[in-house]
Amino acid sequence: MNRRAIGIFDSGVGGLTVFRAVQRLMPRENLLYFGDTAHLPYGAKSKAAVTRFSLNIARFLISRKVKFLVVACNTASAWALDCLKESIQVPVVGVIEPGARIASQATLNRVVGIIGTEGTIQSASYPEALYRFDPKIRAVSAACPLLVPLVEEGWWNRKITLEIARGYVRPLKKTGMDTLILGCTHYPILKPVLLKVVGPKVKLVDSAEAVSLEVESLLMQTRLKNDSRGKPVYKFFASDAPDRFLKLARRFVPFSISKVEIVKFE
Ligand code: DGL
């Protein structure tokens, strides 16, 4: 049994989809969440910048004695995971490997689509992970930069969102993919829209759910699971704009977050 918290971080509020998936699967775990609202969006930033931000956040969470680190942000998982693994003393897991594993098991025709931020797609991390699981997979991908602001704006059910999603995904559909990885924290919110776009035959892989399964199995393996019956403690940190964090957070979790602590890095 280990009561220390799991640290989860993202560029902003989107990683709350991962927070939610982890909380649902492991309701006894204490969780610390960090949203780097001073530096978002990560999707259009360089590898060097995203790595620097991620290292600062990881060090902060380690100073708060987390037992395990989850990189909820796909872009940070794509650019910074290797560096974090080398520099951080606790187990660290990103969203890409778990998402790719589930997609490689789900696909029947071995054509897998990936949608994500520009950084995630440019890094080619998802295709590389897919090939490691199955070298015969053909990966096709598309960056969808407009989807993040549409989700944050709460425009989930608007016609324009459907049209924009359709525009991005159409070229992937033409390849005959039977599986689509939602390679960005915000996309699980758009599942109903994306289902309409791809049709019922294409399986959607939610990397938030995938990483929570991975976290649970790693906690068991490393004997770090918290089995205590006490009420779990959740703490939220952000690097800027706490009011906006709280406002947007309501769109991502079905409970209200009363407090977010601001942490600044030099
Ligand atoms: N959290 C980012 C991701 O999953 C999306 C938002 C951003 O670009 O910062 O890639």
Short mmCIF file of C-alpha atoms and ligand atoms in Angstrom, two decimals:
data_model
loop_
_atom_site.label_atom_id
_atom_site.label_comp_id
_atom_site.label_asym_id
_atom_site.label_seq_id
_atom_site.Cartn_x
_atom_site.Cartn_y
_atom_site.Cartn_z
CA MET A 1 0.00 0.00 0.00
CA ASN A 2 1.29 3.44 -0.82
CA ARG A 3 -0.63 6.60 0.01
CA ARG A 4 1.59 8.99 -1.90
CA ALA A 5 -0.24 10.70 -4.77
CA ILE A 6 -0.03 10.06 -8.49
CA GLY A 7 1.12 13.21 -10.33
CA ILE A 8 -0.65 14.00 -13.61
CA PHE A 9 0.34 16.90 -15.84
CA ASP A 10 -0.77 18.58 -19.01
CA SER A 11 -0.36 21.88 -20.83
CA GLY A 12 -3.71 23.01 -19.41
CA VAL A 13 -7.14 21.65 -18.56
CA GLY A 14 -7.37 19.03 -21.32
CA GLY A 15 -5.43 16.50 -19.25
CA LEU A 16 -8.40 16.40 -16.92
CA THR A 17 -9.75 13.74 -19.33
CA VAL A 18 -6.81 11.62 -18.12
CA PHE A 19 -7.36 12.69 -14.50
CA ARG A 20 -10.98 11.56 -14.86
CA ALA A 21 -10.07 8.21 -16.40
CA VAL A 22 -7.50 7.54 -13.65
CA GLN A 23 -9.94 8.62 -10.94
CA ARG A 24 -12.68 6.39 -12.32
CA LEU A 25 -10.46 3.33 -12.51
CA MET A 26 -8.55 3.92 -9.25
CA PRO A 27 -10.92 5.79 -6.93
CA ARG A 28 -8.70 5.30 -3.89
CA GLU A 29 -5.64 7.04 -5.30
CA ASN A 30 -4.68 10.54 -4.22
CA LEU A 31 -4.07 12.70 -7.29
CA LEU A 32 -2.09 15.89 -7.97
CA TYR A 33 -2.86 17.61 -11.25
CA PHE A 34 -0.73 20.30 -12.87
CA GLY A 35 -1.93 22.37 -15.84
CA ASP A 36 0.78 24.51 -17.44
CA THR A 37 -1.59 27.31 -18.35
CA ALA A 38 1.26 29.84 -18.62
CA HIS A 39 2.71 27.96 -21.60
CA LEU A 40 -0.20 26.38 -23.42
CA PRO A 41 -0.78 25.39 -26.12
CA TYR A 42 2.09 22.90 -26.32
CA GLY A 43 0.83 21.66 -29.69
CA ALA A 44 2.63 24.31 -31.73
CA LYS A 45 5.78 24.62 -29.55
CA SER A 46 9.23 23.19 -30.21
CA LYS A 47 10.54 19.96 -28.72
CA ALA A 48 13.10 21.94 -26.69
CA ALA A 49 10.45 24.20 -25.14
CA VAL A 50 8.00 21.39 -24.36
CA THR A 51 10.82 19.35 -22.79
CA ARG A 52 11.91 22.29 -20.63
CA PHE A 53 8.36 22.94 -19.40
CA SER A 54 7.79 19.24 -18.73
CA LEU A 55 10.99 18.88 -16.71
CA ASN A 56 10.07 21.83 -14.50
CA ILE A 57 6.62 20.41 -13.82
CA ALA A 58 7.98 16.92 -13.17
CA ARG A 59 10.50 18.31 -10.67
CA PHE A 60 7.75 20.26 -8.94
CA LEU A 61 5.53 17.18 -8.66
CA ILE A 62 8.46 15.11 -7.39
CA SER A 63 9.06 17.78 -4.73
CA ARG A 64 5.43 17.07 -3.71
CA LYS A 65 6.45 13.42 -3.25
CA VAL A 66 4.38 11.82 -5.99
CA LYS A 67 4.98 8.09 -6.35
CA PHE A 68 4.24 7.95 -10.05
CA LEU A 69 4.09 10.45 -12.90
CA VAL A 70 1.55 10.45 -15.73
CA VAL A 71 2.20 12.67 -18.73
CA ALA A 72 -1.40 13.33 -19.77
CA CYS A 73 -0.44 15.66 -22.61
CA ASN A 74 0.10 13.89 -25.92
CA THR A 75 2.48 16.56 -27.18
CA ALA A 76 4.60 16.36 -24.01
CA SER A 77 4.51 12.55 -24.20
CA ALA A 78 5.69 12.78 -27.80
CA TRP A 79 8.53 15.25 -27.24
CA ALA A 80 9.63 14.89 -23.62
CA LEU A 81 8.94 11.38 -22.32
CA ASP A 82 12.42 9.96 -23.02
CA CYS A 83 14.07 12.90 -21.28
CA LEU A 84 11.69 12.64 -18.31
CA LYS A 85 12.40 8.92 -17.96
CA GLU A 86 16.13 9.64 -17.83
CA SER A 87 15.86 12.50 -15.35
CA ILE A 88 13.04 11.54 -12.99
CA GLN A 89 13.38 9.10 -10.10
CA VAL A 90 9.79 7.78 -10.07
CA PRO A 91 8.09 5.64 -12.72
CA VAL A 92 6.76 7.82 -15.53
CA VAL A 93 4.27 6.91 -18.21
CA GLY A 94 2.96 8.85 -21.21
CA VAL A 95 -0.17 8.41 -23.29
CA ILE A 96 1.37 7.34 -26.58
CA GLU A 97 2.58 3.81 -25.90
CA PRO A 98 -0.69 2.73 -24.17
CA GLY A 99 -2.83 4.26 -26.93
CA ALA A 100 -0.74 2.63 -29.65
CA ARG A 101 -0.90 -0.75 -27.89
CA ILE A 102 -4.70 -0.71 -27.74
CA ALA A 103 -4.94 0.45 -31.36
CA SER A 104 -2.58 -2.29 -32.55
CA GLN A 105 -4.82 -4.86 -30.82
CA ALA A 106 -8.03 -3.29 -32.12
CA THR A 107 -7.19 -2.98 -35.81
CA LEU A 108 -8.17 -5.84 -38.11
CA ASN A 109 -7.01 -4.41 -41.45
CA ARG A 110 -3.86 -2.84 -39.95
CA VAL A 111 -4.61 0.66 -41.16
CA VAL A 112 -4.60 2.96 -38.13
CA GLY A 113 -5.35 6.68 -38.19
CA ILE A 114 -3.97 9.17 -35.69
CA ILE A 115 -5.19 12.69 -34.99
CA GLY A 116 -3.36 15.08 -32.68
CA THR A 117 -1.65 18.43 -32.38
CA GLU A 118 0.95 19.56 -34.90
CA GLY A 119 3.74 18.60 -32.47
CA THR A 120 2.39 15.12 -31.79
CA ILE A 121 1.94 14.38 -35.49
CA GLN A 122 5.31 15.89 -36.45
CA SER A 123 7.11 13.79 -33.82
CA ALA A 124 5.84 10.56 -35.46
CA SER A 125 5.72 9.02 -31.99
CA TYR A 126 2.42 7.23 -32.54
CA PRO A 127 3.46 5.60 -35.86
CA GLU A 128 6.77 4.53 -34.29
CA ALA A 129 4.99 2.99 -31.30
CA LEU A 130 2.49 1.25 -33.59
CA TYR A 131 5.29 -0.27 -35.71
CA ARG A 132 6.97 -1.55 -32.54
CA PHE A 133 3.77 -3.42 -31.66
CA ASP A 134 3.13 -4.59 -35.23
CA PRO A 135 5.52 -3.73 -38.08
CA LYS A 136 2.79 -4.48 -40.63
CA ILE A 137 0.58 -1.62 -39.47
CA ARG A 138 0.15 1.30 -41.84
CA ALA A 139 -0.20 4.52 -39.87
CA VAL A 140 -1.88 7.57 -41.36
CA SER A 141 -2.10 10.81 -39.48
CA ALA A 142 -3.49 14.33 -39.48
CA ALA A 143 -2.82 17.36 -37.29
CA CYS A 144 -6.09 19.00 -36.20
CA PRO A 145 -5.07 22.28 -34.51
CA LEU A 146 -8.55 23.85 -34.58
CA LEU A 147 -10.16 21.15 -32.45
CA VAL A 148 -8.52 22.18 -29.14
CA PRO A 149 -9.94 25.74 -29.11
CA LEU A 150 -13.35 24.46 -30.23
CA VAL A 151 -13.47 22.08 -27.25
CA GLU A 152 -12.30 24.78 -24.84
CA GLU A 153 -14.97 27.09 -26.21
CA GLY A 154 -17.57 24.44 -25.38
CA TRP A 155 -18.60 24.13 -29.05
CA TRP A 156 -18.87 20.35 -28.89
CA ASN A 157 -22.19 19.97 -30.65
CA ARG A 158 -21.96 22.79 -33.17
CA LYS A 159 -22.30 22.15 -36.86
CA ILE A 160 -19.07 24.02 -37.51
CA THR A 161 -17.16 21.61 -35.25
CA LEU A 162 -18.57 18.66 -37.18
CA GLU A 163 -17.57 20.31 -40.47
CA ILE A 164 -14.03 21.08 -39.28
CA ALA A 165 -13.56 17.57 -37.89
CA ARG A 166 -14.84 16.18 -41.19
CA GLY A 167 -12.34 18.31 -43.12
CA TYR A 168 -9.43 16.98 -41.06
CA VAL A 169 -10.49 13.34 -40.96
CA ARG A 170 -11.73 12.92 -44.55
CA PRO A 171 -8.27 12.14 -46.03
CA LEU A 172 -7.72 9.52 -43.31
CA LYS A 173 -11.10 7.93 -43.99
CA LYS A 174 -10.14 7.52 -47.63
CA THR A 175 -7.26 5.24 -46.61
CA GLY A 176 -9.75 2.69 -45.27
CA MET A 177 -8.53 2.90 -41.65
CA ASP A 178 -10.57 0.76 -39.27
CA THR A 179 -9.17 2.36 -36.08
CA LEU A 180 -8.57 5.99 -35.13
CA ILE A 181 -6.38 7.08 -32.21
CA LEU A 182 -7.60 10.23 -30.44
CA GLY A 183 -4.08 11.50 -29.85
CA CYS A 184 -4.88 14.66 -27.90
CA THR A 185 -6.24 15.32 -24.42
CA HIS A 186 -9.25 17.22 -25.75
CA TYR A 187 -10.53 14.75 -28.32
CA PRO A 188 -12.30 12.29 -26.00
CA ILE A 189 -14.80 15.12 -25.44
CA LEU A 190 -15.48 15.11 -29.19
CA LYS A 191 -16.16 11.37 -29.41
CA PRO A 192 -19.81 11.80 -30.47
CA VAL A 193 -18.76 14.21 -33.26
CA LEU A 194 -15.86 12.04 -34.37
CA LEU A 195 -18.08 8.95 -34.42
CA LYS A 196 -20.40 10.78 -36.78
CA VAL A 197 -17.44 11.67 -38.97
CA VAL A 198 -15.84 8.21 -39.18
CA GLY A 199 -19.00 6.09 -39.05
CA PRO A 200 -19.77 3.03 -36.92
CA LYS A 201 -17.18 0.73 -38.49
CA VAL A 202 -14.14 2.66 -37.29
CA LYS A 203 -13.02 2.06 -33.70
CA LEU A 204 -12.00 5.12 -31.70
CA VAL A 205 -9.09 4.64 -29.30
CA ASP A 206 -9.18 6.98 -26.34
CA SER A 207 -5.61 7.48 -25.09
CA ALA A 208 -6.91 8.79 -21.72
CA GLU A 209 -8.59 5.44 -21.04
CA ALA A 210 -5.60 3.55 -22.41
CA VAL A 211 -3.12 5.29 -20.09
CA SER A 212 -5.29 4.75 -17.02
CA LEU A 213 -5.27 1.00 -17.65
CA GLU A 214 -1.50 1.12 -18.01
CA VAL A 215 -1.12 3.11 -14.78
CA GLU A 216 -3.23 0.60 -12.87
CA SER A 217 -1.24 -2.35 -14.10
CA LEU A 218 2.12 -0.62 -13.38
CA LEU A 219 0.99 0.33 -9.86
CA MET A 220 0.15 -3.33 -9.20
CA GLN A 221 3.47 -4.53 -10.60
CA THR A 222 5.47 -2.03 -8.56
CA ARG A 223 3.29 -2.53 -5.45
CA LEU A 224 2.55 1.17 -5.33
CA LYS A 225 -1.26 0.89 -5.26
CA ASN A 226 -3.12 2.67 -2.51
CA ASP A 227 -5.60 0.31 -0.87
CA SER A 228 -6.44 2.51 2.09
CA ARG A 229 -10.12 3.23 2.60
CA GLY A 230 -9.72 6.95 3.36
CA LYS A 231 -11.31 9.60 1.15
CA PRO A 232 -8.92 10.42 -1.69
CA VAL A 233 -7.32 13.88 -1.82
CA TYR A 234 -7.20 15.77 -5.12
CA LYS A 235 -5.05 18.87 -5.55
CA PHE A 236 -4.86 21.12 -8.58
CA PHE A 237 -2.01 23.38 -9.65
CA ALA A 238 -1.65 25.72 -12.60
CA SER A 239 1.06 28.10 -13.75
CA ASP A 240 -1.26 31.00 -14.67
CA ALA A 241 -4.86 32.23 -15.00
CA PRO A 242 -6.53 30.27 -12.17
CA ASP A 243 -10.01 31.64 -12.94
CA ARG A 244 -9.89 30.43 -16.50
CA PHE A 245 -8.57 27.06 -15.30
CA LEU A 246 -11.54 26.68 -12.93
CA LYS A 247 -14.02 27.82 -15.56
CA LEU A 248 -12.75 25.45 -18.24
CA ALA A 249 -12.29 22.57 -15.79
CA ARG A 250 -16.07 22.41 -15.37
CA ARG A 251 -16.27 21.27 -18.98
CA PHE A 252 -13.93 18.34 -18.34
CA VAL A 253 -14.89 16.90 -14.96
CA PRO A 254 -18.37 16.35 -13.54
CA PHE A 255 -17.51 17.87 -10.16
CA SER A 256 -16.50 21.36 -9.20
CA ILE A 257 -12.89 22.13 -8.39
CA SER A 258 -12.91 24.71 -5.63
CA LYS A 259 -9.24 25.66 -5.55
CA VAL A 260 -6.27 25.79 -7.87
CA GLU A 261 -2.86 26.78 -6.53
CA ILE A 262 -0.59 28.88 -8.74
CA VAL A 263 3.00 27.72 -9.18
CA LYS A 264 5.51 29.80 -11.15
CA PHE A 265 8.80 28.58 -12.54
CA GLU A 266 11.65 30.97 -13.13
N1 DGL B 1 -2.67 18.76 -24.20
C1 DGL B 1 -2.30 18.89 -25.60
C2 DGL B 1 -2.11 17.49 -26.19
O1 DGL B 1 -2.68 16.51 -25.74
C3 DGL B 1 -3.33 19.68 -26.37
C4 DGL B 1 -3.36 21.14 -26.02
C5 DGL B 1 -2.07 21.88 -26.33
O2 DGL B 1 -1.72 22.02 -27.52
O3 DGL B 1 -1.42 22.29 -25.40
O4 DGL B 1 -1.36 17.35 -27.11
#
